[in-house]
GROMACS .gro file of C-alpha atoms in nm:
model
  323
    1UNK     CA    1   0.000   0.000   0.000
    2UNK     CA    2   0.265   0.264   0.099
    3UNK     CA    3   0.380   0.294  -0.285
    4UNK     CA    4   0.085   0.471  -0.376
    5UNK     CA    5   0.247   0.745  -0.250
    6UNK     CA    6   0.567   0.689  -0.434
    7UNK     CA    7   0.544   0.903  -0.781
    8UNK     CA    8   0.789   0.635  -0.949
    9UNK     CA    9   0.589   0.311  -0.893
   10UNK     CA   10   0.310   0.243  -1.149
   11UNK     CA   11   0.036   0.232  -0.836
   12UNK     CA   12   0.189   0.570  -0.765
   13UNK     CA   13   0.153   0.737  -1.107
   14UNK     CA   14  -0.189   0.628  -1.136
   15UNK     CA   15  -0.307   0.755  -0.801
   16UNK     CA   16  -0.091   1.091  -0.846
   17UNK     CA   17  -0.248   1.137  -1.186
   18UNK     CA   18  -0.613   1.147  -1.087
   19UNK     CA   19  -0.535   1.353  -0.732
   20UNK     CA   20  -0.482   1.575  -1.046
   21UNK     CA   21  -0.757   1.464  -1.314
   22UNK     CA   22  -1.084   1.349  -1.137
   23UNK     CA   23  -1.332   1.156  -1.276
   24UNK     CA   24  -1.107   0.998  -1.525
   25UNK     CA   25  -1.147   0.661  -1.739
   26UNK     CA   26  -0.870   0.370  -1.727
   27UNK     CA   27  -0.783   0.467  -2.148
   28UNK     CA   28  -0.767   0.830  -2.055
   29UNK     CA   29  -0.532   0.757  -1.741
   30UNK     CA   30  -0.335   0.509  -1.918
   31UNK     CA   31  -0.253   0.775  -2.199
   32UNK     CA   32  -0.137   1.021  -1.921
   33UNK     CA   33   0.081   0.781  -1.737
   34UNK     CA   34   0.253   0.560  -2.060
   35UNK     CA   35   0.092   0.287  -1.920
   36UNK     CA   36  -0.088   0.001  -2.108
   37UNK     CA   37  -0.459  -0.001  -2.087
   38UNK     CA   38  -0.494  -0.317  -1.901
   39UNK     CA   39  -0.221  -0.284  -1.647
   40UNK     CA   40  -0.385   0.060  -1.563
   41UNK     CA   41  -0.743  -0.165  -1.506
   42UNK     CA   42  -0.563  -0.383  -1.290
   43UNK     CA   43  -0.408  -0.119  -1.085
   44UNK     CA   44  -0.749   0.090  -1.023
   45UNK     CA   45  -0.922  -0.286  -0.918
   46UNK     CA   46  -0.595  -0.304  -0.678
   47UNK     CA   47  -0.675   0.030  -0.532
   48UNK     CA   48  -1.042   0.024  -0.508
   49UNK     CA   49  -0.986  -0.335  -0.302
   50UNK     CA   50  -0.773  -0.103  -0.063
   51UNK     CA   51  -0.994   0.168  -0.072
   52UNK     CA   52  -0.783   0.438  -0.234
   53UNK     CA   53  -0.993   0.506  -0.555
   54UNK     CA   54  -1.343   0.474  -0.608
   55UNK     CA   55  -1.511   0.400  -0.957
   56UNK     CA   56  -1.786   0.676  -1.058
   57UNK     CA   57  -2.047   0.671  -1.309
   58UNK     CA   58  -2.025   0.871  -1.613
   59UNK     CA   59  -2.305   0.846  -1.721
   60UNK     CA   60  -2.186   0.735  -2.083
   61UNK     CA   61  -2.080   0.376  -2.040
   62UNK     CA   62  -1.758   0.384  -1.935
   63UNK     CA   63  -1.632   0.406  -1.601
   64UNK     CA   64  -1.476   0.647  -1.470
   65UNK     CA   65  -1.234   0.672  -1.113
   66UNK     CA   66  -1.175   0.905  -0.822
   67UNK     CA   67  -0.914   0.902  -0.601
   68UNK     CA   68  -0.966   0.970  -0.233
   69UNK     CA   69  -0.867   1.238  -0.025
   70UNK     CA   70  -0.439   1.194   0.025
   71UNK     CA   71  -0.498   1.323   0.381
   72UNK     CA   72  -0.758   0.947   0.384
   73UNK     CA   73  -0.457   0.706   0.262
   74UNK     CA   74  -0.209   0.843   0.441
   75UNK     CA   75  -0.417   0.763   0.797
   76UNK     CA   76  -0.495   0.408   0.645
   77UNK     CA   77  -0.153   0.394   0.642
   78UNK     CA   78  -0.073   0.511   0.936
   79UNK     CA   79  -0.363   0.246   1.092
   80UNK     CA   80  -0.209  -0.015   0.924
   81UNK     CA   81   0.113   0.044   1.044
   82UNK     CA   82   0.031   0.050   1.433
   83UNK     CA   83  -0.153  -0.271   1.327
   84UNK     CA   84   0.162  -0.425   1.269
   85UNK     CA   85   0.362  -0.322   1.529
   86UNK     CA   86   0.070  -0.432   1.745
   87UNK     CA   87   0.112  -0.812   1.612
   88UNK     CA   88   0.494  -0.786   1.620
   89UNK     CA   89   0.460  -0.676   2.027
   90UNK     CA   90   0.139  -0.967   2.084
   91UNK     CA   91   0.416  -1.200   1.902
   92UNK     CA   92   0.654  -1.148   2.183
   93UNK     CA   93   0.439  -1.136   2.465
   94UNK     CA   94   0.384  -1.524   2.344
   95UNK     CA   95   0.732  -1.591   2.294
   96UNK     CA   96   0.767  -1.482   2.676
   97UNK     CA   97   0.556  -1.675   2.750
   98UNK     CA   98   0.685  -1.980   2.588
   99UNK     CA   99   1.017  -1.921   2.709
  100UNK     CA  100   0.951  -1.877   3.075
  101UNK     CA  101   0.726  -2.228   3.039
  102UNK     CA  102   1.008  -2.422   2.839
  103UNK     CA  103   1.244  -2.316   3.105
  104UNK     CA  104   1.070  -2.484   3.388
  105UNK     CA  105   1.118  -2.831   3.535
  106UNK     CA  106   0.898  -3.080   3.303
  107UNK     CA  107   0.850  -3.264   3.593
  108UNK     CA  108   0.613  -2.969   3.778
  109UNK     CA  109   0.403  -2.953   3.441
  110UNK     CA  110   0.221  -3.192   3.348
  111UNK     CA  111   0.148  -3.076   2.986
  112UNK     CA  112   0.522  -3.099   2.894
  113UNK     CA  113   0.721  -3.399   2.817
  114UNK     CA  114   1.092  -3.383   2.692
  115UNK     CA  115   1.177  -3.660   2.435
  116UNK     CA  116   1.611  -3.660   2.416
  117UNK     CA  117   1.573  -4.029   2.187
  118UNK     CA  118   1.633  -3.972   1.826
  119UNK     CA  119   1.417  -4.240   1.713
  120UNK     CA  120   1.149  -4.169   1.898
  121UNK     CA  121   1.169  -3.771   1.824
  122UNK     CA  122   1.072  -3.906   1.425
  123UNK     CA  123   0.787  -4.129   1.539
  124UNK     CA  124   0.600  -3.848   1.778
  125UNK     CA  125   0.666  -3.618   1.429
  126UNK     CA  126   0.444  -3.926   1.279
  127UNK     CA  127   0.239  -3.992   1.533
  128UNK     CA  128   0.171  -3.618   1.497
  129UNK     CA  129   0.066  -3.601   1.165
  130UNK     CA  130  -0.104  -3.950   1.155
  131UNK     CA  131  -0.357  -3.816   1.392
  132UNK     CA  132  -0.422  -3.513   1.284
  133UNK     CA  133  -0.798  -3.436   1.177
  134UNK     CA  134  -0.827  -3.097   1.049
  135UNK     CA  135  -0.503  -2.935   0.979
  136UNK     CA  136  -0.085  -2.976   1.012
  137UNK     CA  137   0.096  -2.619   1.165
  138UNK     CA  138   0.477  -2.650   1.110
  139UNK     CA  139   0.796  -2.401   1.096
  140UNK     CA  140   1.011  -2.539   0.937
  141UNK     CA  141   1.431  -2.465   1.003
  142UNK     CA  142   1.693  -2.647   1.164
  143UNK     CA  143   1.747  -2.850   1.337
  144UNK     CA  144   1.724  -3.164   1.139
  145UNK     CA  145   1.801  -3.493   1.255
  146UNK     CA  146   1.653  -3.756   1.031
  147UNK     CA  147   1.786  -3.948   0.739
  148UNK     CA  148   1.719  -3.912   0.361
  149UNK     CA  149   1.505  -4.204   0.368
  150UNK     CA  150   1.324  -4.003   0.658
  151UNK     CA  151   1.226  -3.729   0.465
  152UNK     CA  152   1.104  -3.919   0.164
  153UNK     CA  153   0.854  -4.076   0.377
  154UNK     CA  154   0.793  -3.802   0.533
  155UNK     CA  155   0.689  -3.673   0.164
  156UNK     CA  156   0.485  -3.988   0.118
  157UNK     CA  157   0.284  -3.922   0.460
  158UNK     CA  158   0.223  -3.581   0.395
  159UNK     CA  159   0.084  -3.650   0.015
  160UNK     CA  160  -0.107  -3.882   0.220
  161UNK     CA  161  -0.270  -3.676   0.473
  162UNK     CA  162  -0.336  -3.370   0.245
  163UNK     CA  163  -0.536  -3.635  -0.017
  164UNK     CA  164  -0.707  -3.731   0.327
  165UNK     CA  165  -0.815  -3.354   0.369
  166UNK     CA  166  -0.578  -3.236   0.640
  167UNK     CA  167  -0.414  -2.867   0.534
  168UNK     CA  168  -0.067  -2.812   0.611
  169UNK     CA  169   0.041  -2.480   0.637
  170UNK     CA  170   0.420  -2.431   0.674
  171UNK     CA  171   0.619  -2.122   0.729
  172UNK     CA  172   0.962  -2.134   0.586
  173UNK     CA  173   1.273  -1.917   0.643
  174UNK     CA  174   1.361  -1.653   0.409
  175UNK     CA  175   1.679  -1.839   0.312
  176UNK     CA  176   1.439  -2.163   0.193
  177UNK     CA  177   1.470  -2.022  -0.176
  178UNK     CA  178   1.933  -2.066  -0.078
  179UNK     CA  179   1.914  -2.376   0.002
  180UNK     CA  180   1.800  -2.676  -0.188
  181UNK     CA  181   1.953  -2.940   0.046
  182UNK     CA  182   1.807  -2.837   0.424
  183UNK     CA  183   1.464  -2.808   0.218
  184UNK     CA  184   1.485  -3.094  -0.075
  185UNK     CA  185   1.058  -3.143  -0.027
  186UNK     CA  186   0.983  -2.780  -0.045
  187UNK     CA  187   0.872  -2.713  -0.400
  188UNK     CA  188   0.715  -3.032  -0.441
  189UNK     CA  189   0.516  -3.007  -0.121
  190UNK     CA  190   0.360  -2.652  -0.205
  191UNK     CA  191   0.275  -2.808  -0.585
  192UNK     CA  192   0.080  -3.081  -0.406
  193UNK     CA  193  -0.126  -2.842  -0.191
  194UNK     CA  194   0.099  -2.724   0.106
  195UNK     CA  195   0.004  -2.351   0.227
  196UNK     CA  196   0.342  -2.181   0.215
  197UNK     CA  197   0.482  -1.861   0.365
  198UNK     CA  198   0.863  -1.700   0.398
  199UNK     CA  199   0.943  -1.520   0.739
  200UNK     CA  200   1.285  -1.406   0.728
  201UNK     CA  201   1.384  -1.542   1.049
  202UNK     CA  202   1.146  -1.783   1.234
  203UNK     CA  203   1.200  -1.820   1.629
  204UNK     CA  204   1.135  -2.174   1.635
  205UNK     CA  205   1.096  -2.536   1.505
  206UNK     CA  206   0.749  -2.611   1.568
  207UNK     CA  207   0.459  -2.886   1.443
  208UNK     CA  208   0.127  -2.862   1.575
  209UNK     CA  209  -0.148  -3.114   1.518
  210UNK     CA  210  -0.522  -2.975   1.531
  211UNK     CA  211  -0.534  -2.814   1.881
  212UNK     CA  212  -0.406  -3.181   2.044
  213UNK     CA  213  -0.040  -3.132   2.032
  214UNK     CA  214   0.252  -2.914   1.965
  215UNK     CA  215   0.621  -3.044   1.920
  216UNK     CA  216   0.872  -2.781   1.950
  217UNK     CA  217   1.257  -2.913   1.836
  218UNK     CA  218   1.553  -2.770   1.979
  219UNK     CA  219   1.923  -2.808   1.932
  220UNK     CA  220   2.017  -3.033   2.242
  221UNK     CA  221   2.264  -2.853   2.539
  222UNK     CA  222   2.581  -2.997   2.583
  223UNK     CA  223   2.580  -3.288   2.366
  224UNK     CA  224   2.481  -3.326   1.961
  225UNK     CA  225   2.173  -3.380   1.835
  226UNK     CA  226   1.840  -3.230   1.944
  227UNK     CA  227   1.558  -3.242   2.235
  228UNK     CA  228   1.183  -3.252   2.155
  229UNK     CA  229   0.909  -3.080   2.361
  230UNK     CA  230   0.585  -3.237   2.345
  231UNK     CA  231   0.290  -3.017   2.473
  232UNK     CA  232  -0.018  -3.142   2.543
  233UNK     CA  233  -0.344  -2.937   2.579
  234UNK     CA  234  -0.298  -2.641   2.802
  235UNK     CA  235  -0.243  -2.282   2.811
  236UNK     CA  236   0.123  -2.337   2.677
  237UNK     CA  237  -0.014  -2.561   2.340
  238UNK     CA  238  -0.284  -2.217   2.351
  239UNK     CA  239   0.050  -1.944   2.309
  240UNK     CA  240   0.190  -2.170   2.106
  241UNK     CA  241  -0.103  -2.199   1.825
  242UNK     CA  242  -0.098  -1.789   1.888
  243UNK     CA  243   0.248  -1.760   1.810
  244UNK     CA  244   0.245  -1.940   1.469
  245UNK     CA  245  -0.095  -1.753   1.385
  246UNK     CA  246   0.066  -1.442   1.449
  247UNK     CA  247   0.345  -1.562   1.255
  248UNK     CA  248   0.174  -1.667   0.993
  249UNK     CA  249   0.012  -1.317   0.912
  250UNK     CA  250   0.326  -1.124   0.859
  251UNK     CA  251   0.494  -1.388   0.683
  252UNK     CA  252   0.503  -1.328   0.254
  253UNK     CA  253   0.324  -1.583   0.058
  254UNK     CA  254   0.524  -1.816  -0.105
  255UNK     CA  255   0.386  -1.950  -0.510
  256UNK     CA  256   0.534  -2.282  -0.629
  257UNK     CA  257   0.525  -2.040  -0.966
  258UNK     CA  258   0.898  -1.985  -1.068
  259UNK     CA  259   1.083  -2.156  -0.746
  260UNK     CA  260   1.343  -2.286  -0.882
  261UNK     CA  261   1.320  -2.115  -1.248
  262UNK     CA  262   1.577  -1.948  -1.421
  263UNK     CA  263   1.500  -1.582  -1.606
  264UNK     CA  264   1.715  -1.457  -1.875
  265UNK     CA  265   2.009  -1.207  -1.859
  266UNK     CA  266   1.763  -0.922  -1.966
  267UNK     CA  267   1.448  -1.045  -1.736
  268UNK     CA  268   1.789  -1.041  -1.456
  269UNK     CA  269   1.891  -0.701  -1.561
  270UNK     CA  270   1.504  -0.512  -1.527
  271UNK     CA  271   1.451  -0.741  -1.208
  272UNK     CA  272   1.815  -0.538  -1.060
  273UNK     CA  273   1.725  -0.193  -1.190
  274UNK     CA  274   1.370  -0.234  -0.996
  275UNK     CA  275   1.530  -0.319  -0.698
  276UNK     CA  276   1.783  -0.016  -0.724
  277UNK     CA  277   1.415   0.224  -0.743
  278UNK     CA  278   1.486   0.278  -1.110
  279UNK     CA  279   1.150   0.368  -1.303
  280UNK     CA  280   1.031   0.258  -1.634
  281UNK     CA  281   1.204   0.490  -1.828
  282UNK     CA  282   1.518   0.492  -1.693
  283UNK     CA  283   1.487   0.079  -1.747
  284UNK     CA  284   1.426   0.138  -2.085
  285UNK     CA  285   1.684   0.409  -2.106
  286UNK     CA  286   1.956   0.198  -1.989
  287UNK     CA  287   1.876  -0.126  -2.168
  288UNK     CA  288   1.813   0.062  -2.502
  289UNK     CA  289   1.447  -0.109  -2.514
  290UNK     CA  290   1.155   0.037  -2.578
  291UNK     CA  291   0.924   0.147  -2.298
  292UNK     CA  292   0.667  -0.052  -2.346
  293UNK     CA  293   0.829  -0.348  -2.381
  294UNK     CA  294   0.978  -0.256  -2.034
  295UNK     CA  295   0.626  -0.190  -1.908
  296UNK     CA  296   0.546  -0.497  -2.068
  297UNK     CA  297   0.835  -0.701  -1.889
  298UNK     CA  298   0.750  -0.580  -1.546
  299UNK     CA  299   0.438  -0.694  -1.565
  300UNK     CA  300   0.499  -1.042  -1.663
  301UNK     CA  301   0.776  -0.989  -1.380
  302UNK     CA  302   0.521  -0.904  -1.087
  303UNK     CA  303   0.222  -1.172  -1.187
  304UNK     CA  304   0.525  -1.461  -1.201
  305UNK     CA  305   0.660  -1.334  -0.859
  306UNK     CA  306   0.325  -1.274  -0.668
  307UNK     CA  307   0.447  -0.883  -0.571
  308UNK     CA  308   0.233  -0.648  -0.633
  309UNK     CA  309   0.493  -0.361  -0.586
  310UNK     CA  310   0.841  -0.348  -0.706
  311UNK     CA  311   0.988  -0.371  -0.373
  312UNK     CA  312   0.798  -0.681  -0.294
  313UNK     CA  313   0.991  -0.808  -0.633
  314UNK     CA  314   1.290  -0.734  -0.548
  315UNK     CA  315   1.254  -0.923  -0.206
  316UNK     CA  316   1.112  -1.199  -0.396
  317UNK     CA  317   1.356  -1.214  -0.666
  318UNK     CA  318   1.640  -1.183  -0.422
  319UNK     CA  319   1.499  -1.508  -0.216
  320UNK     CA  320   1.491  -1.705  -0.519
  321UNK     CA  321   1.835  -1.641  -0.594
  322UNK     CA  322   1.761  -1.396  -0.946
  323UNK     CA  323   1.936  -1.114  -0.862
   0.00000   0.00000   0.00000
């Protein structure tokens, strides 16, 4: 939202230009900003949804939009802004409280087990999954401490369960699009159905199966390997379901659309000027290409990468490893 107010992003232009020329249609407004027709529609349907721009009638067929008051969007973005801060500080009051109840003894808590065995940290992951109903919550990052075979299966099981109408939704770290070994399953999981998101730096390795159990995996003190905590229904399981919620609403979608796809050296070279802030013209400028084939290009850019501004392409194209 906060690059309607930036005069070189395409949502920018469009909003600036009817501040200045009310009651416009999409041709007219594309003609004033050198934008296509269609990209121009798509933008005013993307600002109406976020209540920037309204569409009037004009009383001759075709539609025509007004933008709202500046003074309007720049409180919505203001709102939206506490909002987030507000879910970044409710995050951490849960963390708190997870750490303070991982740090007691396990024996004075009855909803907490610790599980040190290896072999039986993998079968209370099945276990998990196996009896899961509804839906599968996992972050995923290290540690890891099963086999190749392991995860295969693991692939098998989850294929299973999602064709058996449990949802998984899995948040990944950032650096999931880096590394093709630590996450081997990821691309094929989120193809088969898997609700993915990105968080750049999750605080934890956590499962959690309907609202029945929660496993959270830790890197074990003092020796190799790793400790399990199972946690059974309680007001712990409770902060931990609110963590991953809250969690899962600032993390970035993630599309199984172009992970793992190459782009060409020119697709490479707009994708790097965006990032740098550069505008359409100065694209084209530098490239020696025409401007609407640049316009053209960052379109097909944005729809393949799910970002709907540049900056959210640039973060996108970064994590896949295109820039």
């Amino acid at each position: 939202m906060h690059d309607v107010l930036d005069p070189d992003s395409d949502r920018g232009r469009v909003y600036r230009s009817l501040v200045g020329h009310p009651r416009e249609s999409a041709a007219r407004l594309a003609a004033r900003c050198g934008l296509g027709e269609a990209l121009v529609g798509a933008l005013l349907k993307e600002l109406a949804a976020e209540d920037i721009v309204v569409m009037t009638d004009s009383g001759a067929g075709e539609p025509t939009w007004e933008a709202l008051s500046p003074m309007q969007v720049v409180e919505a973005l203001a709102q939206r802004d506490d909002a987030v801060r507000a879910a970044r500080r409710q995050v951490g009051t849960e963390l708190e409280q997870l750490y303070r109840f991982v740090r007691k003894d396990a024996g004075h808590y009855g909803a907490l087990e610790v599980v040190e065995d290896a072999a039986r940290i993998l079968t209370v992951s099945r276990q998990l999954q196996q009896s899961a109903r509804r839906q599968i919550r996992v972050i995923d990052v290290p540690p890891y401490s099963g086999t190749a075979d392991h995860y295969l299966e693991q692939e098998v099981l989850q294929r299973e369960r999602m064709a058996a109408g449990v949802v998984y939704r899995t948040i990944y770290p950032g650096s999931a699009f880096d590394d093709s070994v630590a996450w081997p399953n990821m691309a094929r999981m989120i193809s088969a159905g898997e609700q993915a998101r990105t968080l750049d730096d999750p605080p934890m390795k956590l499962a959690i199966s309907d609202s029945d159990l929660a496993v959270v995996t830790l890197s074990a003190d003092g020796h190799p390997g790793v400790v399990s905590l199972l946690i059974r229904p309680s007001s712990l399981l409770r902060a931990l379901s609110n963590v991953f919620e809250s969690l899962w609403r600032l993390a970035v979608p993630v599309s199984a659309t172009g992970i793992g796809t190459q782009i060409d050296a020119r697709d490479r070279q707009i994708l790097t000027l965006m990032a740098s802030g550069a505008t359409d013209d100065a694209i084209a400028r530098h490239l020696g290409l025409g401007r609407r084939t640049v316009v053209r290009r960052v379109s097909v850019l944005l729809a393949g990468l799910g970002a709907t501004t540049r900056f959210q392409a640039g973060v996108q194209a970064a994590r896949r490893g295109w820039l």
